[in-house]
Amino acid sequence: EKEIWNRERLSLQKSLKQADAELSKLRAELRSEAFLRELGSDTENAVLRRIYGKYLRAESFRKALIYQKKYLLLLLGGFQECEEATLALIARMGGQPSYTDLEIITHHSKGFTRFRSAVRVSIAISR
């Protein structure tokens, strides 16, 4: 009978040790999951902050491009008005062909006008 009790006691001690080991394993797993959740939320926040920062930079760049486009369009409009005023002044000076004659002479193809505009834009950008 004593041997039976000893065997039962040993088997119960083994099962108790196994239960303790399993309990400590589950506690460690729970701690690691909680740590990962905590870390994960920080990581997600960092990712969201980084993406929002990229968005803000892209938006700022887009607004700067819009501003530059408007500036260049105004600049090209100013060149066109300046050219027309110069031609009108030359026509009024006399001794030169009239403004209408100059308009016929200086009438260029659409491609040439685009090329001239592109050159003026590149000059304005380099300045």
PDB file of C-alpha atoms in Angstrom:
ATOM      1  CA  GLU A   1       0.000   0.000   0.000  1.00  0.00           C
ATOM      2  CA  LYS A   2       2.897   2.306   0.776  1.00  0.00           C
ATOM      3  CA  GLU A   3       4.324   1.737  -2.699  1.00  0.00           C
ATOM      4  CA  ILE A   4       0.985   2.605  -4.283  1.00  0.00           C
ATOM      5  CA  TRP A   5       0.909   5.872  -2.313  1.00  0.00           C
ATOM      6  CA  ASN A   6       4.472   6.669  -3.355  1.00  0.00           C
ATOM      7  CA  ARG A   7       3.673   6.018  -7.015  1.00  0.00           C
ATOM      8  CA  GLU A   8       0.560   8.181  -6.813  1.00  0.00           C
ATOM      9  CA  ARG A   9       2.516  10.889  -5.026  1.00  0.00           C
ATOM     10  CA  LEU A  10       5.262  10.799  -7.696  1.00  0.00           C
ATOM     11  CA  SER A  11       2.746  10.882 -10.536  1.00  0.00           C
ATOM     12  CA  LEU A  12       0.906  13.771  -8.892  1.00  0.00           C
ATOM     13  CA  GLN A  13       4.201  15.625  -8.343  1.00  0.00           C
ATOM     14  CA  LYS A  14       5.101  15.100 -12.009  1.00  0.00           C
ATOM     15  CA  SER A  15       1.723  16.383 -13.139  1.00  0.00           C
ATOM     16  CA  LEU A  16       2.072  19.349 -10.739  1.00  0.00           C
ATOM     17  CA  LYS A  17       5.501  20.181 -12.198  1.00  0.00           C
ATOM     18  CA  GLN A  18       4.098  19.866 -15.713  1.00  0.00           C
ATOM     19  CA  ALA A  19       1.174  22.137 -14.790  1.00  0.00           C
ATOM     20  CA  ASP A  20       3.615  24.672 -13.248  1.00  0.00           C
ATOM     21  CA  ALA A  21       5.783  24.568 -16.384  1.00  0.00           C
ATOM     22  CA  GLU A  22       2.743  25.011 -18.603  1.00  0.00           C
ATOM     23  CA  LEU A  23       1.502  27.847 -16.383  1.00  0.00           C
ATOM     24  CA  SER A  24       4.842  29.678 -16.557  1.00  0.00           C
ATOM     25  CA  LYS A  25       4.951  29.119 -20.321  1.00  0.00           C
ATOM     26  CA  LEU A  26       1.447  30.573 -20.732  1.00  0.00           C
ATOM     27  CA  ARG A  27       2.343  33.550 -18.510  1.00  0.00           C
ATOM     28  CA  ALA A  28       5.450  34.250 -20.598  1.00  0.00           C
ATOM     29  CA  GLU A  29       3.387  33.960 -23.770  1.00  0.00           C
ATOM     30  CA  LEU A  30       0.780  36.334 -22.344  1.00  0.00           C
ATOM     31  CA  ARG A  31       3.498  38.849 -21.392  1.00  0.00           C
ATOM     32  CA  SER A  32       5.051  38.654 -24.844  1.00  0.00           C
ATOM     33  CA  GLU A  33       1.646  39.131 -26.512  1.00  0.00           C
ATOM     34  CA  ALA A  34       0.918  42.148 -24.315  1.00  0.00           C
ATOM     35  CA  PHE A  35       4.370  43.539 -25.107  1.00  0.00           C
ATOM     36  CA  LEU A  36       3.846  42.986 -28.825  1.00  0.00           C
ATOM     37  CA  ARG A  37       0.427  44.632 -28.658  1.00  0.00           C
ATOM     38  CA  GLU A  38       1.948  47.609 -26.885  1.00  0.00           C
ATOM     39  CA  LEU A  39       4.850  47.694 -29.283  1.00  0.00           C
ATOM     40  CA  GLY A  40       2.524  47.121 -32.230  1.00  0.00           C
ATOM     41  CA  SER A  41       0.423  50.143 -31.379  1.00  0.00           C
ATOM     42  CA  ASP A  42       3.584  52.265 -31.142  1.00  0.00           C
ATOM     43  CA  THR A  43       4.776  50.842 -34.420  1.00  0.00           C
ATOM     44  CA  GLU A  44       1.435  51.552 -36.044  1.00  0.00           C
ATOM     45  CA  ASN A  45       1.535  55.100 -34.688  1.00  0.00           C
ATOM     46  CA  ALA A  46       5.048  55.545 -36.029  1.00  0.00           C
ATOM     47  CA  VAL A  47       3.981  54.207 -39.413  1.00  0.00           C
ATOM     48  CA  LEU A  48       0.962  56.507 -39.444  1.00  0.00           C
ATOM     49  CA  ARG A  49       3.123  59.488 -38.473  1.00  0.00           C
ATOM     50  CA  ARG A  50       5.625  58.664 -41.206  1.00  0.00           C
ATOM     51  CA  ILE A  51       2.884  58.302 -43.831  1.00  0.00           C
ATOM     52  CA  TYR A  52       1.249  61.559 -42.693  1.00  0.00           C
ATOM     53  CA  GLY A  53       4.626  63.313 -42.900  1.00  0.00           C
ATOM     54  CA  LYS A  54       5.054  62.049 -46.468  1.00  0.00           C
ATOM     55  CA  TYR A  55       1.550  63.269 -47.284  1.00  0.00           C
ATOM     56  CA  LEU A  56       2.297  66.730 -45.880  1.00  0.00           C
ATOM     57  CA  ARG A  57       5.549  66.966 -47.869  1.00  0.00           C
ATOM     58  CA  ALA A  58       3.793  65.862 -51.066  1.00  0.00           C
ATOM     59  CA  GLU A  59       0.988  68.365 -50.499  1.00  0.00           C
ATOM     60  CA  SER A  60       3.493  71.151 -49.870  1.00  0.00           C
ATOM     61  CA  PHE A  61       5.380  70.201 -53.040  1.00  0.00           C
ATOM     62  CA  ARG A  62       2.115  70.179 -55.029  1.00  0.00           C
ATOM     63  CA  LYS A  63       1.158  73.625 -53.733  1.00  0.00           C
ATOM     64  CA  ALA A  64       4.628  74.944 -54.587  1.00  0.00           C
ATOM     65  CA  LEU A  65       4.269  73.607 -58.133  1.00  0.00           C
ATOM     66  CA  ILE A  66       0.871  75.251 -58.490  1.00  0.00           C
ATOM     67  CA  TYR A  67       2.357  78.545 -57.299  1.00  0.00           C
ATOM     68  CA  GLN A  68       5.263  78.220 -59.744  1.00  0.00           C
ATOM     69  CA  LYS A  69       2.875  77.441 -62.606  1.00  0.00           C
ATOM     70  CA  LYS A  70       0.763  80.512 -61.865  1.00  0.00           C
ATOM     71  CA  TYR A  71       3.905  82.641 -61.622  1.00  0.00           C
ATOM     72  CA  LEU A  72       5.230  81.392 -64.957  1.00  0.00           C
ATOM     73  CA  LEU A  73       1.878  81.960 -66.649  1.00  0.00           C
ATOM     74  CA  LEU A  74       1.833  85.530 -65.360  1.00  0.00           C
ATOM     75  CA  LEU A  75       5.422  85.982 -66.484  1.00  0.00           C
ATOM     76  CA  LEU A  76       4.655  84.709 -69.988  1.00  0.00           C
ATOM     77  CA  GLY A  77       1.620  86.967 -70.162  1.00  0.00           C
ATOM     78  CA  GLY A  78       3.872  89.867 -69.195  1.00  0.00           C
ATOM     79  CA  PHE A  79       6.331  89.024 -71.963  1.00  0.00           C
ATOM     80  CA  GLN A  80       3.514  88.936 -74.512  1.00  0.00           C
ATOM     81  CA  GLU A  81       2.159  92.303 -73.377  1.00  0.00           C
ATOM     82  CA  CYS A  82       5.674  93.775 -73.367  1.00  0.00           C
ATOM     83  CA  GLU A  83       6.313  92.519 -76.900  1.00  0.00           C
ATOM     84  CA  GLU A  84       3.037  93.991 -78.149  1.00  0.00           C
ATOM     85  CA  ALA A  85       3.835  97.335 -76.478  1.00  0.00           C
ATOM     86  CA  THR A  86       7.314  97.366 -78.055  1.00  0.00           C
ATOM     87  CA  LEU A  87       5.908  96.654 -81.497  1.00  0.00           C
ATOM     88  CA  ALA A  88       3.328  99.408 -81.055  1.00  0.00           C
ATOM     89  CA  LEU A  89       6.079 101.842 -79.989  1.00  0.00           C
ATOM     90  CA  ILE A  90       8.199 100.961 -83.030  1.00  0.00           C
ATOM     91  CA  ALA A  91       5.201 101.455 -85.296  1.00  0.00           C
ATOM     92  CA  ARG A  92       4.553 104.901 -83.802  1.00  0.00           C
ATOM     93  CA  MET A  93       8.169 106.009 -84.270  1.00  0.00           C
ATOM     94  CA  GLY A  94       7.820 106.194 -88.024  1.00  0.00           C
ATOM     95  CA  GLY A  95      10.286 105.225 -90.645  1.00  0.00           C
ATOM     96  CA  GLN A  96       9.485 101.638 -89.804  1.00  0.00           C
ATOM     97  CA  PRO A  97       6.675  99.486 -91.125  1.00  0.00           C
ATOM     98  CA  SER A  98       3.338 100.062 -89.479  1.00  0.00           C
ATOM     99  CA  TYR A  99       2.097  97.845 -86.657  1.00  0.00           C
ATOM    100  CA  THR A 100      -0.221  95.952 -88.976  1.00  0.00           C
ATOM    101  CA  ASP A 101       2.674  95.244 -91.346  1.00  0.00           C
ATOM    102  CA  LEU A 102       4.782  94.078 -88.402  1.00  0.00           C
ATOM    103  CA  GLU A 103       1.956  91.839 -87.276  1.00  0.00           C
ATOM    104  CA  ILE A 104       1.926  90.173 -90.685  1.00  0.00           C
ATOM    105  CA  ILE A 105       5.722  89.847 -90.748  1.00  0.00           C
ATOM    106  CA  THR A 106       6.037  88.590 -87.159  1.00  0.00           C
ATOM    107  CA  HIS A 107       3.138  86.168 -87.429  1.00  0.00           C
ATOM    108  CA  HIS A 108       4.791  82.811 -86.738  1.00  0.00           C
ATOM    109  CA  SER A 109       3.548  79.272 -86.693  1.00  0.00           C
ATOM    110  CA  LYS A 110       2.082  77.815 -83.541  1.00  0.00           C
ATOM    111  CA  GLY A 111       5.120  75.554 -83.109  1.00  0.00           C
ATOM    112  CA  PHE A 112       7.517  78.498 -83.273  1.00  0.00           C
ATOM    113  CA  THR A 113       5.455  80.410 -80.707  1.00  0.00           C
ATOM    114  CA  ARG A 114       5.453  77.382 -78.405  1.00  0.00           C
ATOM    115  CA  PHE A 115       9.208  77.011 -78.808  1.00  0.00           C
ATOM    116  CA  ARG A 116       9.723  80.680 -77.970  1.00  0.00           C
ATOM    117  CA  SER A 117       7.472  80.335 -74.922  1.00  0.00           C
ATOM    118  CA  ALA A 118       9.387  77.246 -73.764  1.00  0.00           C
ATOM    119  CA  VAL A 119      12.680  79.116 -74.114  1.00  0.00           C
ATOM    120  CA  ARG A 120      11.334  82.022 -72.092  1.00  0.00           C
ATOM    121  CA  VAL A 121      10.084  79.636 -69.424  1.00  0.00           C
ATOM    122  CA  SER A 122      13.502  77.988 -69.200  1.00  0.00           C
ATOM    123  CA  ILE A 123      15.136  81.435 -68.916  1.00  0.00           C
ATOM    124  CA  ALA A 124      12.689  82.419 -66.171  1.00  0.00           C
ATOM    125  CA  ILE A 125      13.352  79.180 -64.299  1.00  0.00           C
ATOM    126  CA  SER A 126      17.115  79.600 -64.519  1.00  0.00           C
ATOM    127  CA  ARG A 127      16.819  83.131 -63.144  1.00  0.00           C
TER     128      ARG A 127
END
